[in-house]
mmCIF file with all atom_site columns, C-alpha atoms in Angstrom:
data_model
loop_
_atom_site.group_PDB
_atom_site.id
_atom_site.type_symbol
_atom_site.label_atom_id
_atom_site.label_alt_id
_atom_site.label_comp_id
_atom_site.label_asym_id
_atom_site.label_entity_id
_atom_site.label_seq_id
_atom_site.pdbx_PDB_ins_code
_atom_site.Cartn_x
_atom_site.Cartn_y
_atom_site.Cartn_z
_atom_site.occupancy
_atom_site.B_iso_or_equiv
_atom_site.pdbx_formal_charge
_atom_site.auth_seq_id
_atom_site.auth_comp_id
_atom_site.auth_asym_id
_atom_site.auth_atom_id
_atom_site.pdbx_PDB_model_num
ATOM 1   C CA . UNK A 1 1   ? -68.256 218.414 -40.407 1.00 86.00 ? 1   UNK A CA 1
ATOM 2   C CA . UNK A 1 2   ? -65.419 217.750 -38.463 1.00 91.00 ? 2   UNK A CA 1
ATOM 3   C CA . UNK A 1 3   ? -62.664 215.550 -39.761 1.00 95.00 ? 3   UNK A CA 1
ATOM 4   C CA . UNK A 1 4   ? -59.094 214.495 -38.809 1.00 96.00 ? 4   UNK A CA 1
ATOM 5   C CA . UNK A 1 5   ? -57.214 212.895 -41.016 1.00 97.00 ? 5   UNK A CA 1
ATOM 6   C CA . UNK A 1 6   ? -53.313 211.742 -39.383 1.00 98.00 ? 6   UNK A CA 1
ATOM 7   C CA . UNK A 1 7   ? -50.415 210.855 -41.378 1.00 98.00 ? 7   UNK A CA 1
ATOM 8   C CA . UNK A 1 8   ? -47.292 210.062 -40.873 1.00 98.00 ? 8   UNK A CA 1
ATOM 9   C CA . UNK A 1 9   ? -46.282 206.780 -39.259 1.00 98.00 ? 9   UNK A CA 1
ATOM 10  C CA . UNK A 1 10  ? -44.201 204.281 -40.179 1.00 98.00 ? 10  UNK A CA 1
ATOM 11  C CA . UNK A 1 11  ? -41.470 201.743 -39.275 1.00 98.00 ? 11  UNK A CA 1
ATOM 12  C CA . UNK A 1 12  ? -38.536 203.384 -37.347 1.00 98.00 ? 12  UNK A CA 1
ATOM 13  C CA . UNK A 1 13  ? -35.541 201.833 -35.471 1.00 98.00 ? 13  UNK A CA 1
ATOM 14  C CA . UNK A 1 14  ? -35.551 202.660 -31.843 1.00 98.00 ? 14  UNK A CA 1
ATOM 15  C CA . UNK A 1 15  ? -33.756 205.817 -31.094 1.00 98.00 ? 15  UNK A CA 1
ATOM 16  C CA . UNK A 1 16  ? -35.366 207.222 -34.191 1.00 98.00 ? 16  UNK A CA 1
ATOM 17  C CA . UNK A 1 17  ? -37.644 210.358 -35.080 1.00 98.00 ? 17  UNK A CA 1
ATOM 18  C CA . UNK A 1 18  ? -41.007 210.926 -36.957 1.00 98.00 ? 18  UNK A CA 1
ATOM 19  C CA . UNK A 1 19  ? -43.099 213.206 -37.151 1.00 98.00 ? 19  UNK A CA 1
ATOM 20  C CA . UNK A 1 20  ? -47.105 212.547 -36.983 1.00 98.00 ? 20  UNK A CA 1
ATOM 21  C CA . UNK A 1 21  ? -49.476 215.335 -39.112 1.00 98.00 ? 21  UNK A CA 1
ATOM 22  C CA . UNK A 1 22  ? -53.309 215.172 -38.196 1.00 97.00 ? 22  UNK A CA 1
ATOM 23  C CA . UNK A 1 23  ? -55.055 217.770 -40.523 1.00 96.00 ? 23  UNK A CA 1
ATOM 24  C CA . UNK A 1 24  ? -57.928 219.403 -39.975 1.00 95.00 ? 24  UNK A CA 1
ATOM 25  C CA . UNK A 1 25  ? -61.059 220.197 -41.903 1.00 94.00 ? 25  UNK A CA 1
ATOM 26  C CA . UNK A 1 26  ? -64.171 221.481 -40.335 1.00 92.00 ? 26  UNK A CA 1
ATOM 27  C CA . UNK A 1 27  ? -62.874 224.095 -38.186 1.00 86.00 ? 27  UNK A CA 1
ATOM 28  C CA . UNK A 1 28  ? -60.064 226.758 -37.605 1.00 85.00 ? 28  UNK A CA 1
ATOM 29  C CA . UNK A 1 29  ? -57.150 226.348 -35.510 1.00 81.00 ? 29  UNK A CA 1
ATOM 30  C CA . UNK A 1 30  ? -56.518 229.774 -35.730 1.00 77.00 ? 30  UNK A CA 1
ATOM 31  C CA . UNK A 1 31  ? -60.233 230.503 -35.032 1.00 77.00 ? 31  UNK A CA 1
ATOM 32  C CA . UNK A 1 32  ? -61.845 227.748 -33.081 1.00 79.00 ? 32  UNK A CA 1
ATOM 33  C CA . UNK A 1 33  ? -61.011 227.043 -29.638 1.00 81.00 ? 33  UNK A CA 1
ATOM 34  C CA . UNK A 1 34  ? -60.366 223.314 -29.437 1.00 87.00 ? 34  UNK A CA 1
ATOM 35  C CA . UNK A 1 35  ? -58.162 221.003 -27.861 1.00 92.00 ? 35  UNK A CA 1
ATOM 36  C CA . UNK A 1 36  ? -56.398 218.741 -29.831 1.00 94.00 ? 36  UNK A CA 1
ATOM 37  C CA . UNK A 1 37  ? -54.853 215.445 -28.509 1.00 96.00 ? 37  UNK A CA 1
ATOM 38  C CA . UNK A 1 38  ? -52.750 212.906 -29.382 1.00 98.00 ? 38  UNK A CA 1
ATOM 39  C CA . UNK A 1 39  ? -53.702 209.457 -28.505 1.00 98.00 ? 39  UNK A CA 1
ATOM 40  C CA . UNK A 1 40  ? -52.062 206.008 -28.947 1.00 98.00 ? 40  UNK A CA 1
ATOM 41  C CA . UNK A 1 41  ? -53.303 202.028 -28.739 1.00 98.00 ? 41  UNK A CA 1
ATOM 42  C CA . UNK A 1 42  ? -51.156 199.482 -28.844 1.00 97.00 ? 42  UNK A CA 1
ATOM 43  C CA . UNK A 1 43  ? -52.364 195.531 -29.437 1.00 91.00 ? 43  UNK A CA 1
ATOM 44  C CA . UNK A 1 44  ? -53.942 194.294 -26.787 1.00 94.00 ? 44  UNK A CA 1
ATOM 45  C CA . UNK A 1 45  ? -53.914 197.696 -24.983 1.00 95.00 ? 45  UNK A CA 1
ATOM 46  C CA . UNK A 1 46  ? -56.287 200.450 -23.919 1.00 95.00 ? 46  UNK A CA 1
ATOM 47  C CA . UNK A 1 47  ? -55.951 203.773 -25.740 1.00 96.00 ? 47  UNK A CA 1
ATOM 48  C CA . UNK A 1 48  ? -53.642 206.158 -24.157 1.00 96.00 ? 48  UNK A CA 1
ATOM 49  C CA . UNK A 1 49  ? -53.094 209.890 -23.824 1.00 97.00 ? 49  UNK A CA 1
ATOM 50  C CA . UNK A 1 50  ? -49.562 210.712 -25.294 1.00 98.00 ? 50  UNK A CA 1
ATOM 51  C CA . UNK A 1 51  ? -50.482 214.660 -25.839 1.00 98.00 ? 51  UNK A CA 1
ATOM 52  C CA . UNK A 1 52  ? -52.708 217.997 -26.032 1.00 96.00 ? 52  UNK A CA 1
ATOM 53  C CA . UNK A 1 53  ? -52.729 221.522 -27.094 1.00 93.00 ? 53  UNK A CA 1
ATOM 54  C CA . UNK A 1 54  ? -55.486 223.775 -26.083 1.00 90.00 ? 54  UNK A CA 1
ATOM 55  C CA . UNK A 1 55  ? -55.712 226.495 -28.991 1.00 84.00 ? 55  UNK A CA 1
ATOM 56  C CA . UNK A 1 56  ? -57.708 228.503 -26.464 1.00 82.00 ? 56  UNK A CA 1
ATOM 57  C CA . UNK A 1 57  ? -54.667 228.733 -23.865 1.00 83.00 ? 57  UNK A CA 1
ATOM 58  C CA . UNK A 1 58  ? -52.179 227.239 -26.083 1.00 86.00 ? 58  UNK A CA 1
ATOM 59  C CA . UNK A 1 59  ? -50.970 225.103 -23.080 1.00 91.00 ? 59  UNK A CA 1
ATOM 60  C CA . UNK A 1 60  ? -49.620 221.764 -23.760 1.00 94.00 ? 60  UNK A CA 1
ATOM 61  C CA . UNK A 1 61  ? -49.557 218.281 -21.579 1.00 95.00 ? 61  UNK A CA 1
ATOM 62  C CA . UNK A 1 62  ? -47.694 214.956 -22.134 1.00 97.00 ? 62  UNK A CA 1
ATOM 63  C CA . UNK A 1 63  ? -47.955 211.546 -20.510 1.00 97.00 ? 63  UNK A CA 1
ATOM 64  C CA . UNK A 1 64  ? -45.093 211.412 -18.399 1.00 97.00 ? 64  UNK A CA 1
ATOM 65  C CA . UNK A 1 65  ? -43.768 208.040 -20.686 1.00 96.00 ? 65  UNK A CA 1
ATOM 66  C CA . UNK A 1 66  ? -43.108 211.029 -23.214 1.00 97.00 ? 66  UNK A CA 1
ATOM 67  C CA . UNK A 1 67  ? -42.279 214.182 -21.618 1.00 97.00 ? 67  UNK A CA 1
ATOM 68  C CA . UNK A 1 68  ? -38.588 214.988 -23.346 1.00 97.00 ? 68  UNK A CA 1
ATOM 69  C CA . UNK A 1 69  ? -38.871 212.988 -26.339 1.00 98.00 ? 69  UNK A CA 1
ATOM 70  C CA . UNK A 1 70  ? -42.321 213.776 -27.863 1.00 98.00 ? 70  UNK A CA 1
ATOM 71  C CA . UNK A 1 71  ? -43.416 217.960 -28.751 1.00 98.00 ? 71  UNK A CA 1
ATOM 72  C CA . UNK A 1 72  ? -46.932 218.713 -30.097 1.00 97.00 ? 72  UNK A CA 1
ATOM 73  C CA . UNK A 1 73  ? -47.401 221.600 -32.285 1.00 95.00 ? 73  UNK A CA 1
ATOM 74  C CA . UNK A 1 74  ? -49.282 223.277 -34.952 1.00 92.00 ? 74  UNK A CA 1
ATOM 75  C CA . UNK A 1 75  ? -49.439 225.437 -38.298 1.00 91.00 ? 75  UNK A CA 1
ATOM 76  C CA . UNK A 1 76  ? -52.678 227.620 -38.489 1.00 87.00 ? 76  UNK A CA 1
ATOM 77  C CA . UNK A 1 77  ? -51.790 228.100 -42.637 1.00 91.00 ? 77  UNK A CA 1
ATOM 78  C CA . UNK A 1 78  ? -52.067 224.364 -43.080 1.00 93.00 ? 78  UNK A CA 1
ATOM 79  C CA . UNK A 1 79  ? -55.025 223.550 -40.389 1.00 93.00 ? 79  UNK A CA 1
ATOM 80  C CA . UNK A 1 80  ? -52.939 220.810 -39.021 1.00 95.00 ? 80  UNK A CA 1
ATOM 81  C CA . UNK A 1 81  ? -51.531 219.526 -36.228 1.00 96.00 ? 81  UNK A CA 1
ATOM 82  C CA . UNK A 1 82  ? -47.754 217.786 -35.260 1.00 97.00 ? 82  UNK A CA 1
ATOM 83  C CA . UNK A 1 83  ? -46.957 215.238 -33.055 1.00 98.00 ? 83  UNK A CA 1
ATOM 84  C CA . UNK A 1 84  ? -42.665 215.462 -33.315 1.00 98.00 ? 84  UNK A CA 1
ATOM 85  C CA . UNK A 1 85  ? -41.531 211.929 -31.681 1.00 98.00 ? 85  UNK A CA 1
ATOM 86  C CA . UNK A 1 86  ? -37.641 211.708 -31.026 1.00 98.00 ? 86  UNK A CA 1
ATOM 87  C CA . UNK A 1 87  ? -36.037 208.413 -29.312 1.00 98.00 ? 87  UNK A CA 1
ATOM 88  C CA . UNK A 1 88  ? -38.542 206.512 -30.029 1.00 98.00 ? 88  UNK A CA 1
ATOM 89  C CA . UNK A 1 89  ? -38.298 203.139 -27.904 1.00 97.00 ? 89  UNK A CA 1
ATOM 90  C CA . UNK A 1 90  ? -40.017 199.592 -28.767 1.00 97.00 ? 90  UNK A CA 1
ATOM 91  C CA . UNK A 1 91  ? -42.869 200.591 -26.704 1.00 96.00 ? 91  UNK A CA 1
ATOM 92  C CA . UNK A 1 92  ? -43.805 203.608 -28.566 1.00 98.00 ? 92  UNK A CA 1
ATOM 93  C CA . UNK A 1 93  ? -45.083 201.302 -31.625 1.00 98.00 ? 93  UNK A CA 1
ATOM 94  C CA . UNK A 1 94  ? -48.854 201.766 -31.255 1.00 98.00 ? 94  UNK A CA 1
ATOM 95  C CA . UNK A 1 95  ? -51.747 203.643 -34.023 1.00 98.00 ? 95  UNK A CA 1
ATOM 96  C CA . UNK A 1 96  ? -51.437 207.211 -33.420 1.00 98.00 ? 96  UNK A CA 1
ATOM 97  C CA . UNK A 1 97  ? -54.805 209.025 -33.421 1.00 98.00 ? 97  UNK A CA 1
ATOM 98  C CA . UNK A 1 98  ? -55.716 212.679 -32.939 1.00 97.00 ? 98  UNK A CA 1
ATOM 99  C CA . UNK A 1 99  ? -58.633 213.673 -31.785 1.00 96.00 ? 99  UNK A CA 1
ATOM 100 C CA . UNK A 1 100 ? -60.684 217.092 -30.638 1.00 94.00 ? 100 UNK A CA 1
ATOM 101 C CA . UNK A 1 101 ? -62.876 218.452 -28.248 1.00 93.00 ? 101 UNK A CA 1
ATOM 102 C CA . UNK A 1 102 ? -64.622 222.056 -27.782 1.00 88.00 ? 102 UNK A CA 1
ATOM 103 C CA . UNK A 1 103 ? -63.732 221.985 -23.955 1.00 80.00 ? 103 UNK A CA 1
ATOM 104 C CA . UNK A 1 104 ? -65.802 223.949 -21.739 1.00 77.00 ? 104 UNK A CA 1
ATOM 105 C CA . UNK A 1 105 ? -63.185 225.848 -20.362 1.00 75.00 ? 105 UNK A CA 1
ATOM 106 C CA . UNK A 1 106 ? -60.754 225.452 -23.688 1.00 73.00 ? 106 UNK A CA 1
ATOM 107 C CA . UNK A 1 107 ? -58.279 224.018 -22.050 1.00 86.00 ? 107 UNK A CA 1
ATOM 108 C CA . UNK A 1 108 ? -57.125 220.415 -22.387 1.00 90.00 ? 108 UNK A CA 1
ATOM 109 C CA . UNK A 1 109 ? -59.635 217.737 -20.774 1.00 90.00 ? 109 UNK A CA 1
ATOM 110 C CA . UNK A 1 110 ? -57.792 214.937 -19.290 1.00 90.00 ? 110 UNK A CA 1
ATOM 111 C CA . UNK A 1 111 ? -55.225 212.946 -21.072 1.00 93.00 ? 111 UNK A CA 1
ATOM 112 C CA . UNK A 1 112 ? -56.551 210.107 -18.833 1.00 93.00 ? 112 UNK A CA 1
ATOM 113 C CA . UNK A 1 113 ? -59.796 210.581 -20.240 1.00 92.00 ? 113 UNK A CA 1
ATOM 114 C CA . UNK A 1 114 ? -59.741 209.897 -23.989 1.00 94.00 ? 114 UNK A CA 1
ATOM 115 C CA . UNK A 1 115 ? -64.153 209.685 -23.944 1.00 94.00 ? 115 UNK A CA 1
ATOM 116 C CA . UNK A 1 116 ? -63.725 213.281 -23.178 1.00 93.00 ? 116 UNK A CA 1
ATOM 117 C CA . UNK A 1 117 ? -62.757 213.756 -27.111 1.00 94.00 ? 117 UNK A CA 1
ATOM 118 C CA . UNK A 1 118 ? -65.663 214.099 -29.347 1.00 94.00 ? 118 UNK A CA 1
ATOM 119 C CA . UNK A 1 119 ? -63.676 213.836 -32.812 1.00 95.00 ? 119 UNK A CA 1
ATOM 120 C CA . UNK A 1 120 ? -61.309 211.027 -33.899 1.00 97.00 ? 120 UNK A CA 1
ATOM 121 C CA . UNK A 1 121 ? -58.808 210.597 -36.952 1.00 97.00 ? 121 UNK A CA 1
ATOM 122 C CA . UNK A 1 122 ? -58.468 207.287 -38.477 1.00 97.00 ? 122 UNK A CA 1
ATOM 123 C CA . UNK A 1 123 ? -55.298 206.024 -37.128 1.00 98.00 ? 123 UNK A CA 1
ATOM 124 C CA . UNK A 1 124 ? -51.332 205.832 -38.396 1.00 98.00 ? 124 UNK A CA 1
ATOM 125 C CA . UNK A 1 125 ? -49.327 203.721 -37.138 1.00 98.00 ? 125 UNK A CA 1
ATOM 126 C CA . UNK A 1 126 ? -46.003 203.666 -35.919 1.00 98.00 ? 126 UNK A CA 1
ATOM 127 C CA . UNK A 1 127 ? -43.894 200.358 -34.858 1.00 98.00 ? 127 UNK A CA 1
ATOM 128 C CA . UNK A 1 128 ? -40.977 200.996 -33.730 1.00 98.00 ? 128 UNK A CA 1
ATOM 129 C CA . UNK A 1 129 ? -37.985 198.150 -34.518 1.00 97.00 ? 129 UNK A CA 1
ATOM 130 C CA . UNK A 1 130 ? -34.788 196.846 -34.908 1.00 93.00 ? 130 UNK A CA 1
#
C-alpha cells in the first residue's frame, strides 16, 4: 500500500546542487502523520541518516555532515517529498533513499536509527565528481 518511489540523482561536480523527489502513494502528506526521512549508503558503507520531516510537527533534523547545505521539504498537491542538496562534496556520492514511519509520537524517530523506518524507496543515486 505504501510506496516511495525517489528520483532525482545524478552525476554532479562538487560544489554543485540537485534536488532529490521521493513521491508518495499510499498515504497523504497532508493527511497522514508520518515521518519521512532521507537516508544515504555509500559502497562499502552502512546506511546513514542525512534527513527527516515529521508531517505531524513539521519539525525537521539533519546529520550534522549536512546541516547548511542540504533542506528537506514537501508539496502536499504532488504527495512528494524534496531533499534540496547544495555544495555537494565527493563524499556526498551515495544512493539516496526515502523512507517512512507512522511514529508513535509523530515526530521524527532517530536519524541514527534507520530500522526505525518501516517503508523504503528504491534508491537514486548521486556521485558526486570532478
Amino acid at each position: 500500500q505504501v510506496q516511495l518511489v525517489e528520483s532525482g540523482g545524478g552525476l554532479v561536480q562538487p560544489g554543485g546542487s540537485l534536488r532529490l523527489s521521493c513521491a508518495a502513494s499510499g498515504f497523504s502528506l497532508d493527511l497522514d502523520y508520518y515521518a519521512i526521512g532521507w537516508f544515504r549508503q555509500a559502497p562499502g558503507k552502512e546506511r546513514e541518516g542525512v534527513s527527516c520531516f515529521s508531517v505531524n510537527d513539521g519539525l525537521t533534523a539533519y546529520a550534522d555532515s549536512v546541516k547548511g547545505r542540504f533542506t528537506i521539504s514537501r508539496s502536499n498537491a504532488k504527495n512528494t517529498v524534496y531533499l534540496q542538496m547544495n555544495s555537494l562534496e565527493p563524499e556526498d556520492t551515495a544512493v539516496y533513499y526515502c523512507a517512512a514511519v507512522r511514529p508513535h509520537g509523530g515526530s521524527c524517530p532517530s536519524l541514527s536509527r534507520p530500522a526505525a523506518y518501516d517503508y523504503w524507496g528504491q534508491g537514486t543515486e548521486v556521485t558526486v565528481s570532478s
